CSV table of C-alpha atoms and ligand atoms in Angstrom, one decimal:
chain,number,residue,atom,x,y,z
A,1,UNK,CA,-268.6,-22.8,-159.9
A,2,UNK,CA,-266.5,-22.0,-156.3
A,3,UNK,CA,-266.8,-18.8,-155.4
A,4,UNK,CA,-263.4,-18.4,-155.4
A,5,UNK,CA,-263.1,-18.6,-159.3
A,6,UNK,CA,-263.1,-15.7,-160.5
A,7,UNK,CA,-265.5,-14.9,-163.6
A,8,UNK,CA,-263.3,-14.3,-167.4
A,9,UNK,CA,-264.6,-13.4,-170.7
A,10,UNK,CA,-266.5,-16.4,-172.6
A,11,UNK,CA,-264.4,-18.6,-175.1
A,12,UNK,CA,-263.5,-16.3,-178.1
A,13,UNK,CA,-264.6,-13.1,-176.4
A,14,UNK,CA,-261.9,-10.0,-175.4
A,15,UNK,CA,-262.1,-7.1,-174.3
A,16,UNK,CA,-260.9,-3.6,-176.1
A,17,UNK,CA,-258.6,-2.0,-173.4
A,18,UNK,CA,-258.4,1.7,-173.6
A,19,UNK,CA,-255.0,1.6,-175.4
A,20,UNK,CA,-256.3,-0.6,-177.7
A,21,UNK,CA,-259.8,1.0,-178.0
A,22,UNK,CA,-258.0,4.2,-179.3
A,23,UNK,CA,-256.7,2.5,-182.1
A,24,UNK,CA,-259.8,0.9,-182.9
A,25,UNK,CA,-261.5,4.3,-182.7
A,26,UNK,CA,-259.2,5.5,-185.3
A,27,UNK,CA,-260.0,2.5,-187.9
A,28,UNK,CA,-263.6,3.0,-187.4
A,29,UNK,CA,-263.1,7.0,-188.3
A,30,UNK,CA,-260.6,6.0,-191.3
A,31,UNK,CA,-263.6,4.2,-192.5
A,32,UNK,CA,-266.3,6.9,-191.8
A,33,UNK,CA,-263.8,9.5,-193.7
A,34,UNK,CA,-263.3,7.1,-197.2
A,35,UNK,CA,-266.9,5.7,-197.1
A,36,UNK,CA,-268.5,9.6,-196.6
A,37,UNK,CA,-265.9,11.4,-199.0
A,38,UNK,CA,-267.8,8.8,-201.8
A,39,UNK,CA,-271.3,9.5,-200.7
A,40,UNK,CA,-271.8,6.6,-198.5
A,41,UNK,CA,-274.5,6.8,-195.8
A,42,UNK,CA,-274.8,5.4,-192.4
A,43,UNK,CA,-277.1,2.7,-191.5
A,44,UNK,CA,-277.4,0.6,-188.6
A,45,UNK,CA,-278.9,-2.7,-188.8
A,46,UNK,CA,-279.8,-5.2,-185.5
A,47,UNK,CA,-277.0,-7.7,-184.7
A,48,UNK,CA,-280.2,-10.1,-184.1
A,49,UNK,CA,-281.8,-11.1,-186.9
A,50,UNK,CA,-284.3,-14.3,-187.6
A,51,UNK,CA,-282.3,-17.2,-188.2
A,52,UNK,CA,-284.0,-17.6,-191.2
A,53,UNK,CA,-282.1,-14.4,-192.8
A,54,UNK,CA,-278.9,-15.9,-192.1
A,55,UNK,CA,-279.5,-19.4,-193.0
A,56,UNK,CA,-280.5,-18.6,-196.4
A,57,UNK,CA,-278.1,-17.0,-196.9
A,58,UNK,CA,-275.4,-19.1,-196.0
A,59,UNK,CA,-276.9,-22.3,-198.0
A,60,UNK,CA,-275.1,-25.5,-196.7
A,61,UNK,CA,-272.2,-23.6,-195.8
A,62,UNK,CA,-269.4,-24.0,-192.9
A,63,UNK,CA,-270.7,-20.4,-191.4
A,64,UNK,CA,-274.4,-22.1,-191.4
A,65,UNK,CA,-273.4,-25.7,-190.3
A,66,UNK,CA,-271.5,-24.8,-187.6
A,67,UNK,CA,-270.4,-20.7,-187.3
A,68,UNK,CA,-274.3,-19.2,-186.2
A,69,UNK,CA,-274.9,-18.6,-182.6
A,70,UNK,CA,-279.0,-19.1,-182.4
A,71,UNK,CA,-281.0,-17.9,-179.4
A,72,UNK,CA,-284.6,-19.3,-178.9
A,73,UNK,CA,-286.9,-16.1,-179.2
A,74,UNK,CA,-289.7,-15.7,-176.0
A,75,UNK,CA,-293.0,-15.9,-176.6
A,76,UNK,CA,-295.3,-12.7,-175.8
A,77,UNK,CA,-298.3,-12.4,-173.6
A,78,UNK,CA,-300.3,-13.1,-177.1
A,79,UNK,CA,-298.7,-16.5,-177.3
A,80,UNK,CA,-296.8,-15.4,-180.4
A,81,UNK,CA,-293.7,-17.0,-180.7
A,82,UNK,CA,-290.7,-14.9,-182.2
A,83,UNK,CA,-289.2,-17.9,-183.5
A,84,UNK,CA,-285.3,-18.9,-184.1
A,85,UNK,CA,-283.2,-15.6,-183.9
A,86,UNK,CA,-279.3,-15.5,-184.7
A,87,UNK,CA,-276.5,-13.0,-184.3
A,88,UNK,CA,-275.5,-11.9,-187.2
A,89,UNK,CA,-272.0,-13.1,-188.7
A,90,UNK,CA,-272.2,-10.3,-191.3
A,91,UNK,CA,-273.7,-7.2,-192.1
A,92,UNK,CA,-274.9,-7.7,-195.6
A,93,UNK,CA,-278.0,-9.6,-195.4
A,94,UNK,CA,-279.1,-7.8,-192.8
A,95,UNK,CA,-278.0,-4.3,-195.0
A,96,UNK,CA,-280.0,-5.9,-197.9
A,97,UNK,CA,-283.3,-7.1,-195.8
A,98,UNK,CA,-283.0,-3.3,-194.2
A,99,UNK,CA,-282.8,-1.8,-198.1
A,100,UNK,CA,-286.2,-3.4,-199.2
A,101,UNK,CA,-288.3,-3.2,-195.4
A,102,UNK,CA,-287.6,0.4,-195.2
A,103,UNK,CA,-288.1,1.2,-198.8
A,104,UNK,CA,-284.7,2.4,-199.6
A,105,UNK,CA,-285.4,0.5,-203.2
A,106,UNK,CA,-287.4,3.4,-203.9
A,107,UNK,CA,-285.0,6.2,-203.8
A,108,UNK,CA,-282.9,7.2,-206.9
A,109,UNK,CA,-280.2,4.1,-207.7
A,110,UNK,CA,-278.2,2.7,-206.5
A,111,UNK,CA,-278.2,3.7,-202.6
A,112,UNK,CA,-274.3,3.3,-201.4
A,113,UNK,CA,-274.6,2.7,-197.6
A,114,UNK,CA,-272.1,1.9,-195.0
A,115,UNK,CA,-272.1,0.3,-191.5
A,116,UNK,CA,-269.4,-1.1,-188.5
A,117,UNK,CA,-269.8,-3.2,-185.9
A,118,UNK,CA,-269.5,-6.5,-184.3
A,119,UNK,CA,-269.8,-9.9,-186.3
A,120,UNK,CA,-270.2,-13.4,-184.4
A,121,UNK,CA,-268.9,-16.8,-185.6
A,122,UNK,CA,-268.6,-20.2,-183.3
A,123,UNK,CA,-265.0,-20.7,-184.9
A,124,UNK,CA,-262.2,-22.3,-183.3
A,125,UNK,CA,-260.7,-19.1,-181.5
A,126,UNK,CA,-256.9,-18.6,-182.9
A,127,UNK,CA,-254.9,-15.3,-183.1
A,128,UNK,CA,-256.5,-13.2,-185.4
A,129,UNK,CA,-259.5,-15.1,-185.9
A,130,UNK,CA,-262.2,-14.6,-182.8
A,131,UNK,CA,-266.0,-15.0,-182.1
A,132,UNK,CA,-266.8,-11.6,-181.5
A,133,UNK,CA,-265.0,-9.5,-184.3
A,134,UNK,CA,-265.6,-6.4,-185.8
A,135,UNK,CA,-266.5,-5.2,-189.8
A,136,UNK,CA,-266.2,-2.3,-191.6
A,137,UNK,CA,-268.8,-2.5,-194.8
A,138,UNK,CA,-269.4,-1.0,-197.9
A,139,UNK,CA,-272.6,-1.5,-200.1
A,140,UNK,CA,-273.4,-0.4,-203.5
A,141,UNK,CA,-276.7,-1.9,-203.9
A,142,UNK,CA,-279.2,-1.2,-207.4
A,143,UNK,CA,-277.1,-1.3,-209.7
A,144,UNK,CA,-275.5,-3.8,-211.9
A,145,UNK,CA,-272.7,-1.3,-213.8
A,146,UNK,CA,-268.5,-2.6,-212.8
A,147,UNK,CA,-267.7,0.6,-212.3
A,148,UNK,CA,-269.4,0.2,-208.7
A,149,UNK,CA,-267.3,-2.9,-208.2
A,150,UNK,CA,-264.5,-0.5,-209.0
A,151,UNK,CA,-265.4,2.0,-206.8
A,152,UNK,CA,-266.1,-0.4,-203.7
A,153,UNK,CA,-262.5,-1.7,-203.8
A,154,UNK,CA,-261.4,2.1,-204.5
A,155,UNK,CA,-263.0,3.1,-201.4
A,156,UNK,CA,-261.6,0.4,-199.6
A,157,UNK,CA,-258.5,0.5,-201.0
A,158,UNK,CA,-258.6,4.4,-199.2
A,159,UNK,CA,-259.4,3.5,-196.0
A,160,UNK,CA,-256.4,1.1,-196.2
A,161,UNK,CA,-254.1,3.2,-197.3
A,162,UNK,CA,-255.2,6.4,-195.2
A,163,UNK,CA,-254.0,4.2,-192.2
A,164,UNK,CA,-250.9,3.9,-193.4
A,165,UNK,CA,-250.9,0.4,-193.8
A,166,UNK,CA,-248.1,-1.2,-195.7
A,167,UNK,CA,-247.7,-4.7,-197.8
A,168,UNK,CA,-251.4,-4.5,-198.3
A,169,UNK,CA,-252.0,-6.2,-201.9
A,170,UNK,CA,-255.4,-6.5,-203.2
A,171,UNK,CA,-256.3,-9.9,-205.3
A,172,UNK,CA,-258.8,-10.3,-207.8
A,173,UNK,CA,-260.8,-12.6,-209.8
A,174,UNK,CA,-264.4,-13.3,-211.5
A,175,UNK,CA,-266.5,-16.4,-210.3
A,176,UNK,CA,-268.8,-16.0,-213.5
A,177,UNK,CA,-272.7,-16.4,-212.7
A,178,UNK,CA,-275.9,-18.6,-213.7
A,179,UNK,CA,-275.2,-18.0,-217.2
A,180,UNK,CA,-271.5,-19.7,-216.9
A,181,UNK,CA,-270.8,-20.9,-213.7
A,182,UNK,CA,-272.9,-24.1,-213.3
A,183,UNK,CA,-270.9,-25.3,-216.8
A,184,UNK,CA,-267.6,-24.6,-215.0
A,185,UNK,CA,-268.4,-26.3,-211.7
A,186,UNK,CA,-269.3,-29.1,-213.6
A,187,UNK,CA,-265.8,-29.1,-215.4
A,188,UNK,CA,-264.3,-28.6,-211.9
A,189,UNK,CA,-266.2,-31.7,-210.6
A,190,UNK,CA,-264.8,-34.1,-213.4
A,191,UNK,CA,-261.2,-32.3,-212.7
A,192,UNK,CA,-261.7,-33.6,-208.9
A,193,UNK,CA,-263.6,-36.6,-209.3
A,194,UNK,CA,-260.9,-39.3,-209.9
A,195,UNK,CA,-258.3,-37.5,-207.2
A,196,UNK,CA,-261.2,-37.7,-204.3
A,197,UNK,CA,-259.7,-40.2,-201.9
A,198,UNK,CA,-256.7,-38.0,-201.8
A,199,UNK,CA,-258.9,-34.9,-200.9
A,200,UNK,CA,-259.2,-33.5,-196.9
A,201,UNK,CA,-262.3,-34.7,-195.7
A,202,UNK,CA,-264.5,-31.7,-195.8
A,203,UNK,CA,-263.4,-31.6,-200.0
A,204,UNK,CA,-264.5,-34.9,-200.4
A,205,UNK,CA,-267.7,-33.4,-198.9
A,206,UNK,CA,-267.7,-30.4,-200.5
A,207,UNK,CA,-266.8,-31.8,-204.2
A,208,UNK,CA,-270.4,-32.5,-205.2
A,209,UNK,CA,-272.4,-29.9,-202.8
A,210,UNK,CA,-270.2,-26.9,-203.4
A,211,UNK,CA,-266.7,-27.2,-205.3
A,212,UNK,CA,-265.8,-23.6,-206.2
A,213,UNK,CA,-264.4,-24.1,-202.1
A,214,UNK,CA,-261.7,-26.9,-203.3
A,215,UNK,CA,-259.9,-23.8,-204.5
A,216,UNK,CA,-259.6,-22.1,-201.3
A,217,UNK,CA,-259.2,-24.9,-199.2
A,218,UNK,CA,-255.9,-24.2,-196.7
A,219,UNK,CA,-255.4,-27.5,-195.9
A,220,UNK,CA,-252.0,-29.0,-197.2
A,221,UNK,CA,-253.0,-32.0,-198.8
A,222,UNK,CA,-255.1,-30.8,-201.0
A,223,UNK,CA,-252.8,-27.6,-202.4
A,224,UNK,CA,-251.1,-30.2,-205.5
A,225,UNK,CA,-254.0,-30.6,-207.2
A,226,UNK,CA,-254.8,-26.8,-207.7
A,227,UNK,CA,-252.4,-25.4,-210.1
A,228,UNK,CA,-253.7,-28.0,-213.1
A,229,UNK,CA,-257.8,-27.5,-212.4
A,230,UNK,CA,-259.6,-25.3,-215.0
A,231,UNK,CA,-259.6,-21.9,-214.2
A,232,UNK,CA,-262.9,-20.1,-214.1
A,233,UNK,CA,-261.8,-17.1,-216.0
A,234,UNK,CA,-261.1,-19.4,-218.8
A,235,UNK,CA,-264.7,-20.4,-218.7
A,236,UNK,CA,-266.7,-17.1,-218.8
A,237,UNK,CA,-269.3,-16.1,-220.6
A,238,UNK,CA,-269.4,-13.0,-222.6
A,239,UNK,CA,-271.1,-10.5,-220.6
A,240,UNK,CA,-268.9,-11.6,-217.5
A,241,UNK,CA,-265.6,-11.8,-219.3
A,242,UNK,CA,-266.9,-7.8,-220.4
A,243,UNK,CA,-267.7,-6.9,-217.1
A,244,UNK,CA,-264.7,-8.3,-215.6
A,245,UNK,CA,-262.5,-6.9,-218.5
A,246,UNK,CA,-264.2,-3.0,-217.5
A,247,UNK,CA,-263.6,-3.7,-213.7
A,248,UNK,CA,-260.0,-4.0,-214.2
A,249,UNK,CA,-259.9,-1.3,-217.0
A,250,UNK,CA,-261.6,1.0,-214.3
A,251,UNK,CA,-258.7,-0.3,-211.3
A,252,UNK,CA,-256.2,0.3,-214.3
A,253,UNK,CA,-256.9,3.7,-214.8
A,254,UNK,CA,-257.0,4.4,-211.3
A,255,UNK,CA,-253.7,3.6,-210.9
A,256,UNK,CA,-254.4,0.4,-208.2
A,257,UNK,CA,-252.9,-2.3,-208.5
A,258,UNK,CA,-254.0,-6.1,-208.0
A,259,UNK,CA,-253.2,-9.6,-208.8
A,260,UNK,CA,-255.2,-11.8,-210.5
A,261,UNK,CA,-256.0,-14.9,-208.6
A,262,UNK,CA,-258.3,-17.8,-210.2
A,263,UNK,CA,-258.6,-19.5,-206.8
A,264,UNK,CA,-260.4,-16.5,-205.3
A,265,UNK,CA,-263.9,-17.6,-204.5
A,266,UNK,CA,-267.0,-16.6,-202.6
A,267,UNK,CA,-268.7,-20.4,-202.4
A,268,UNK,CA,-271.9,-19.0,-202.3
A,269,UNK,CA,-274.9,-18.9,-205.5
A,270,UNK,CA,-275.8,-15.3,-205.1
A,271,UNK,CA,-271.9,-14.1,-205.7
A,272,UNK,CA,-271.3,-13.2,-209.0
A,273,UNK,CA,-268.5,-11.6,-211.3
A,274,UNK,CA,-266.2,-9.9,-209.2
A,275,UNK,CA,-264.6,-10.8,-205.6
A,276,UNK,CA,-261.5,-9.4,-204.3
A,277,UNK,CA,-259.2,-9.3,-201.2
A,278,UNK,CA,-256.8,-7.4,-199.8
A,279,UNK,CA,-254.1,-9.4,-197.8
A,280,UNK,CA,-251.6,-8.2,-195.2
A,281,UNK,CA,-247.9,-9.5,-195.7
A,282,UNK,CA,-247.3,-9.4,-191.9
A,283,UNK,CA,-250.4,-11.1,-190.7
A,284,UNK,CA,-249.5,-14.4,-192.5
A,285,UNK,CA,-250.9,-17.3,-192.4
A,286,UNK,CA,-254.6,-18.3,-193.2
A,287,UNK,CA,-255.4,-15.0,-191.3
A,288,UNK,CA,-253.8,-13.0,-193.3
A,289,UNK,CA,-257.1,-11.2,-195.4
A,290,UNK,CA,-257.5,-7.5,-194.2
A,291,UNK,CA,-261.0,-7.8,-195.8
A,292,UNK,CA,-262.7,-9.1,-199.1
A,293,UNK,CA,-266.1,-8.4,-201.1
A,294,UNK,CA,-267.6,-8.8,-204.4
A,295,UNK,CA,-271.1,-8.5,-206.7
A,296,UNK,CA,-273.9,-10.5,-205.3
A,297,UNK,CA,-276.9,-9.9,-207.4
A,298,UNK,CA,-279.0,-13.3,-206.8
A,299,UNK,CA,-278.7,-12.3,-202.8
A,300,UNK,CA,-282.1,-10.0,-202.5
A,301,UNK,CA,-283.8,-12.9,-205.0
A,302,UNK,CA,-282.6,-15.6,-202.2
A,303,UNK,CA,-283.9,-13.6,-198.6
A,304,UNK,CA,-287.4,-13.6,-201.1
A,305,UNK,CA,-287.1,-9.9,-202.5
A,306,UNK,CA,-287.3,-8.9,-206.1
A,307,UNK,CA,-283.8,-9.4,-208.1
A,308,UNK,CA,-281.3,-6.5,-207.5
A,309,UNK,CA,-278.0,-6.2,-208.5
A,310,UNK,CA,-275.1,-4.9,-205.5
A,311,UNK,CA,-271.7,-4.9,-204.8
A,312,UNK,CA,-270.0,-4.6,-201.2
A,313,UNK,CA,-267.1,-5.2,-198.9
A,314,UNK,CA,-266.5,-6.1,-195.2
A,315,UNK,CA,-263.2,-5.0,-193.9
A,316,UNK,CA,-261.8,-6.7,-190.7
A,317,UNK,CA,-261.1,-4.4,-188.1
A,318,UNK,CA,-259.4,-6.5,-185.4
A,319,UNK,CA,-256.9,-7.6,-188.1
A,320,UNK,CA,-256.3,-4.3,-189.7
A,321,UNK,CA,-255.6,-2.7,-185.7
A,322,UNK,CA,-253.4,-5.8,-185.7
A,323,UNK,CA,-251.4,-4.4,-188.7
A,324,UNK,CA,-251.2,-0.7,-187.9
A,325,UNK,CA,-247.8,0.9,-188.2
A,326,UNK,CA,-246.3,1.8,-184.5
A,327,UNK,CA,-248.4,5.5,-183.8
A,328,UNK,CA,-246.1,8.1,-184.6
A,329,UNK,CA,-248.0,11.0,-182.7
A,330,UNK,CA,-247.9,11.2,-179.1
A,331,UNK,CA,-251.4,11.3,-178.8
A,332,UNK,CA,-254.2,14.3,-177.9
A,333,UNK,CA,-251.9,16.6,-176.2
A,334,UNK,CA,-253.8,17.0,-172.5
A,335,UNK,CA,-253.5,18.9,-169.4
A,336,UNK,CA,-253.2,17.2,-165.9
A,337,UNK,CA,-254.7,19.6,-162.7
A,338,UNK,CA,-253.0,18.5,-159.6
A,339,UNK,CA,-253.9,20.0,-156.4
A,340,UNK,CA,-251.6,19.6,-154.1
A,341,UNK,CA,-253.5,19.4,-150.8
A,342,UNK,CA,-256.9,18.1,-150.2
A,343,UNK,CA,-259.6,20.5,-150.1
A,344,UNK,CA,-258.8,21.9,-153.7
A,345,UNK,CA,-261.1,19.9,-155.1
A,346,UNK,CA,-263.7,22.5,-156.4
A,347,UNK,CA,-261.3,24.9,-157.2
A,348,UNK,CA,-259.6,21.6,-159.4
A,349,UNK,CA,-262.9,20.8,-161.2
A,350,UNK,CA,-262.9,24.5,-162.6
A,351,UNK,CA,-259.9,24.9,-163.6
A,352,UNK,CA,-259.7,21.4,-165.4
A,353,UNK,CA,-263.5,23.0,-166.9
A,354,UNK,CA,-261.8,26.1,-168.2
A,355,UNK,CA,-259.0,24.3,-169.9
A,356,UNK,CA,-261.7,21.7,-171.4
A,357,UNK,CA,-262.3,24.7,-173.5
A,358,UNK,CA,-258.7,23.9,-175.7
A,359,UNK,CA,-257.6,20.6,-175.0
A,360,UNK,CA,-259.0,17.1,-173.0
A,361,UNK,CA,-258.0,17.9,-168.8
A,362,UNK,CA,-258.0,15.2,-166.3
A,363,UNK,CA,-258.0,16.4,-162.8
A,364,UNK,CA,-256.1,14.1,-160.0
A,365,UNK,CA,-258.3,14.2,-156.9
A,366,UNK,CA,-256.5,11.1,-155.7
A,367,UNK,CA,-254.7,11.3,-152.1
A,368,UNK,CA,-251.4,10.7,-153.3
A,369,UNK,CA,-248.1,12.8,-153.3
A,370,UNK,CA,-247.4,15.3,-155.8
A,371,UNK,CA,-244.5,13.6,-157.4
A,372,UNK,CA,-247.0,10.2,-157.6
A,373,UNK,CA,-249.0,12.3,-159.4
A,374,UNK,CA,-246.4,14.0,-161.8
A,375,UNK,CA,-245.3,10.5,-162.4
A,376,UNK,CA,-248.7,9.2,-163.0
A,377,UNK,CA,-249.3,12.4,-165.4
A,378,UNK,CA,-245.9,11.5,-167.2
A,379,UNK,CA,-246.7,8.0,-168.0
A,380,UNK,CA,-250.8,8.7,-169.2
A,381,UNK,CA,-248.1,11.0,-171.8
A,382,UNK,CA,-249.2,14.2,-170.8
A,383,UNK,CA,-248.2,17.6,-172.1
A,384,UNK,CA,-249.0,19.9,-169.4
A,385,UNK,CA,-249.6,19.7,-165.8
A,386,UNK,CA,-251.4,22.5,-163.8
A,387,UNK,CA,-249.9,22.2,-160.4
A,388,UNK,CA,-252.3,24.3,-157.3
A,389,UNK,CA,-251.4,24.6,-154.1
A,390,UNK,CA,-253.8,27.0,-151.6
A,391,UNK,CA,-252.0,29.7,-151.8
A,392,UNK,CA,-252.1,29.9,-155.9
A,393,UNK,CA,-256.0,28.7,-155.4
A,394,UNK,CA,-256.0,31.9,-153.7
A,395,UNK,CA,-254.6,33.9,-156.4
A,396,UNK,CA,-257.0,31.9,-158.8
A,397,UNK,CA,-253.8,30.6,-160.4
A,398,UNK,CA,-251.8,27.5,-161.0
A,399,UNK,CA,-248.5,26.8,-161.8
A,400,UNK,CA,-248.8,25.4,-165.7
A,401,UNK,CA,-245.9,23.1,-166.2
A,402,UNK,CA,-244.9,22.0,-170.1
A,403,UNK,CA,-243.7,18.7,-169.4
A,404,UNK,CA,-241.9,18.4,-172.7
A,405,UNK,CA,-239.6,21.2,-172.0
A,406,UNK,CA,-239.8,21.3,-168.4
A,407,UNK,CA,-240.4,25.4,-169.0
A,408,UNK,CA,-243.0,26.3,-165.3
A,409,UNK,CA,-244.6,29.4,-164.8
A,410,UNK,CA,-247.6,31.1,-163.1
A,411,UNK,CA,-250.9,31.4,-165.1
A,412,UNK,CA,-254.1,32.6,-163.8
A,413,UNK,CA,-257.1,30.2,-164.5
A,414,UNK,CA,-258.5,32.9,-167.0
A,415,UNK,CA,-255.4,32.6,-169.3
A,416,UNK,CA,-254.9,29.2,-169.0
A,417,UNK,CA,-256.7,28.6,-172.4
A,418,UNK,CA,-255.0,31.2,-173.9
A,419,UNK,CA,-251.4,30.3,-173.2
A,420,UNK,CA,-251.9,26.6,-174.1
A,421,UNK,CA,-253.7,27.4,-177.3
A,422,UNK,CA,-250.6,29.7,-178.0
A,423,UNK,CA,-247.7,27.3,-177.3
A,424,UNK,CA,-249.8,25.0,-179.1
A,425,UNK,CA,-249.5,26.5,-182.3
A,426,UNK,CA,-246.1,27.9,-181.5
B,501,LIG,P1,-265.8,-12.4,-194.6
B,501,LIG,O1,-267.1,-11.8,-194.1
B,501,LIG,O2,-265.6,-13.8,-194.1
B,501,LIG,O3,-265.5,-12.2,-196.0
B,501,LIG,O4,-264.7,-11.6,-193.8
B,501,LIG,C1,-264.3,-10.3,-194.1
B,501,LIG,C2,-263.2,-9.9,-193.2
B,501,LIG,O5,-263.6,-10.0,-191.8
B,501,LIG,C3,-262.0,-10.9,-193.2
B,501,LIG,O6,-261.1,-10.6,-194.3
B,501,LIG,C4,-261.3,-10.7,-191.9
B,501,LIG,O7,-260.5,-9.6,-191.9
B,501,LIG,C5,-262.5,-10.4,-191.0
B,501,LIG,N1,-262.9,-11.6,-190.2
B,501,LIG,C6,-263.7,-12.6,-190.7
B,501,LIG,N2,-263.9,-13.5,-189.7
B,501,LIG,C7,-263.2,-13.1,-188.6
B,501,LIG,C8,-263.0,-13.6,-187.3
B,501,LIG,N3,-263.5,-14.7,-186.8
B,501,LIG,N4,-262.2,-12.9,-186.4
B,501,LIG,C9,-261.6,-11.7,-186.9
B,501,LIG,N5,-261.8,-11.2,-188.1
B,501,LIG,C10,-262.6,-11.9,-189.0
């Protein structure tokens, strides 16, 4: 590469600015509020995990054939090789391996845990959809009763709607399990079979190896054929069609609403019964899912651990920052100290220390003019600026400015604390 070229972010890689980060920040603690008001309990698990992990979970799946970024592991001094690591493209596998190695399957059941942070896929990047992204999860795992599927999408459904977000509509369906499914998919093969050379490519593939996906394919050539196939709900056996029939019982009672959508599907074996999704109006196209989950009680069978029922969600934070109302608050109200001639600096640093005691202070030690710094206090949408000249240094005083009414006055540095606290909660 010239040396000329400056160095950008990778493919599918961004940066959170500031601006944005703030919003980001106030997801992420939308998320810690809902999951911790229902007992949920942090856990972080590595964003590397063996391959292995991943793979199986993904079966022959687009996420395994082509999503996973794998990174050869080193070998030690012993000669021990690590082996094939990846970065994770989800949190639940590596929630579920952490459940079982740390012995959280021996605690009183089910254990409701919750985690955030970044996911990576190899997609295409488009808006909306990116190779470094960030979850929000939810998982109930140890217990098979709906009423945990309820409360996942409950909880979910909270940290949704304690955003503010609006023309959020949650869907709904039940993809059956072993009992049912494999006599469905075998319906939904015959339904396909004969109208094959007029499927995308990728459903011609997927029509033998994994067919519940023909129902959520985007493409447009294959969206005619959808309305007329059987419908999985019409196919369930009895305990699913009960537990399906309690799940929305349980959303019925709690007032949320949801529509019913047959061509819902997780294409994976280990899904079972319920999966859900809430969409966002706005975002539109096939970006348009704010964040999705469902039961998966074959999953700790298929990483090799005994069989355990669970239930969770993964929320999308880029796209739900994406679909956040304009902010209606200006912000953490904050002071500005601004000496106005160099050699204040120390007597700056304290006052902005004393003032840290109420409210965030930035002090300006830059060289420019006092009005560049009023304006440059103005835009960062400060409240109050604490203007200091040598003489009010002197006095151990600055001139505290309320930039929303434009009221100035003198305040000693051991008051300043005092007054702001007091016009705040005038
Ligand atoms: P999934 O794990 O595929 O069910 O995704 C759950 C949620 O994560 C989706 O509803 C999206 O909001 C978000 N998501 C998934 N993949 C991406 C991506 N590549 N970029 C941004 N958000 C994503």
């Amino acid at each position: 590469m010239s040396r000329s070229q400056p160095i950008r972010a990778a493919r599918g890689m961004r940066d959170i600015l500031p601006e944005q980060r703030a919003l980001w920040r106030r997801v992420e603690m939308a998320g810690e509020a809902a999951a911790s008001s229902y007992g949920y309990e942090e856990i972080e698990v590595p964003i590397i995990e063996p391959a292995a992990l991943i793979e199986r979970v993904g079966g022959d799946t687009d996420v395994v054939r082509k999503e996973i970024y794998r990174l050869q592991g080193h070998g030690d001094a012993s000669g021990e090789r690590e082996g094939l690591l990846a970065l994770r493209p989800e949190a639940t596998a590596g929630v579920v391996r952490a459940y079982f190695q740390g012995g959280l399957n021996q605690l009183s059941q089910p254990v409701r845990l919750t985690t955030t942070g970044p996911m990576f896929r190899h997609d295409r990047p488009q808006a909306g959809r990116y190779r470094q992204f960030y979850q929000f999860d939810l998982e109930v795992i140890g217990d098979p009763s709906p009423a945990y599927d309820a409360e996942v999408i409950e909880v979910s459904r909270q940290w949704l709607s304690s955003l503010g977000l609006s023309g959020v509509s949650l869907v709904l369906n039940s993809i059956g399990d072993g009992r049912c499914r494999p006599a469905y998919l075998q319906k939904l093969r015959e339904y396909y079979r004969p109208l094959k050379r007029r499927l995308h490519h990728d459903c011609q593939r997927r029509l033998e190896a994994n067919p519940l996906r023909l129902l959520d394919c985007k493409e447009e050539q294959c969206q005619p054929f959808k309305a007329a196939a059987p419908r999985i709900t019409d196919h369930l056996c009895q305990p699913c069609a009960e537990a399906f029939a309690e799940v929305r019982s349980l959303l019925d009672l709690a007032a949320i609403e949801y529509r019913l959508d047959a061509h819902l599907v997780r294409g994976l074996d280990y899904y079972t019964r319920t999966v859900f999704e809430f969409e966002h109006a706005a975002l539109g196209g096939a970006q348009n899912a704010l964040g999705g989950g469902g039961r998966y009680d074959g999953l700790a069978a298929a990483l090799g651990y005994p069989d355990t029922p669970a239930v969770g969600f993964a929320g999308g934070i880029d796209r739900v920052v994406l679909g956040l109302p304009e902010s209606n608050g200006d912000g953490p109200a904050q002071l500005w100290v601004l000496p106005v001639e160099r050699g204040l600096e120390a007597e700056a640093a304290r006052v902005g220390r004393l003032c840290r005691a109420e409210l965030p202070a930035v002090v300006d030690f830059s060289r420019r003019s006092l009005s560049a710094k009023m304006r440059a206090a103005g835009r960062a949408g400060s409240r109050w600026v604490a203007i200091m000249a040598a003489d009010e240094a002197q006095r151990q005083a600055v001139q505290l400015r309320d930039m929303r009414s434009g009221d100035q006055r003198e305040v000693p540095w051991d008051q300043l604390a005092v007054v702001i606290a007091g016009s705040l909660s005038s």
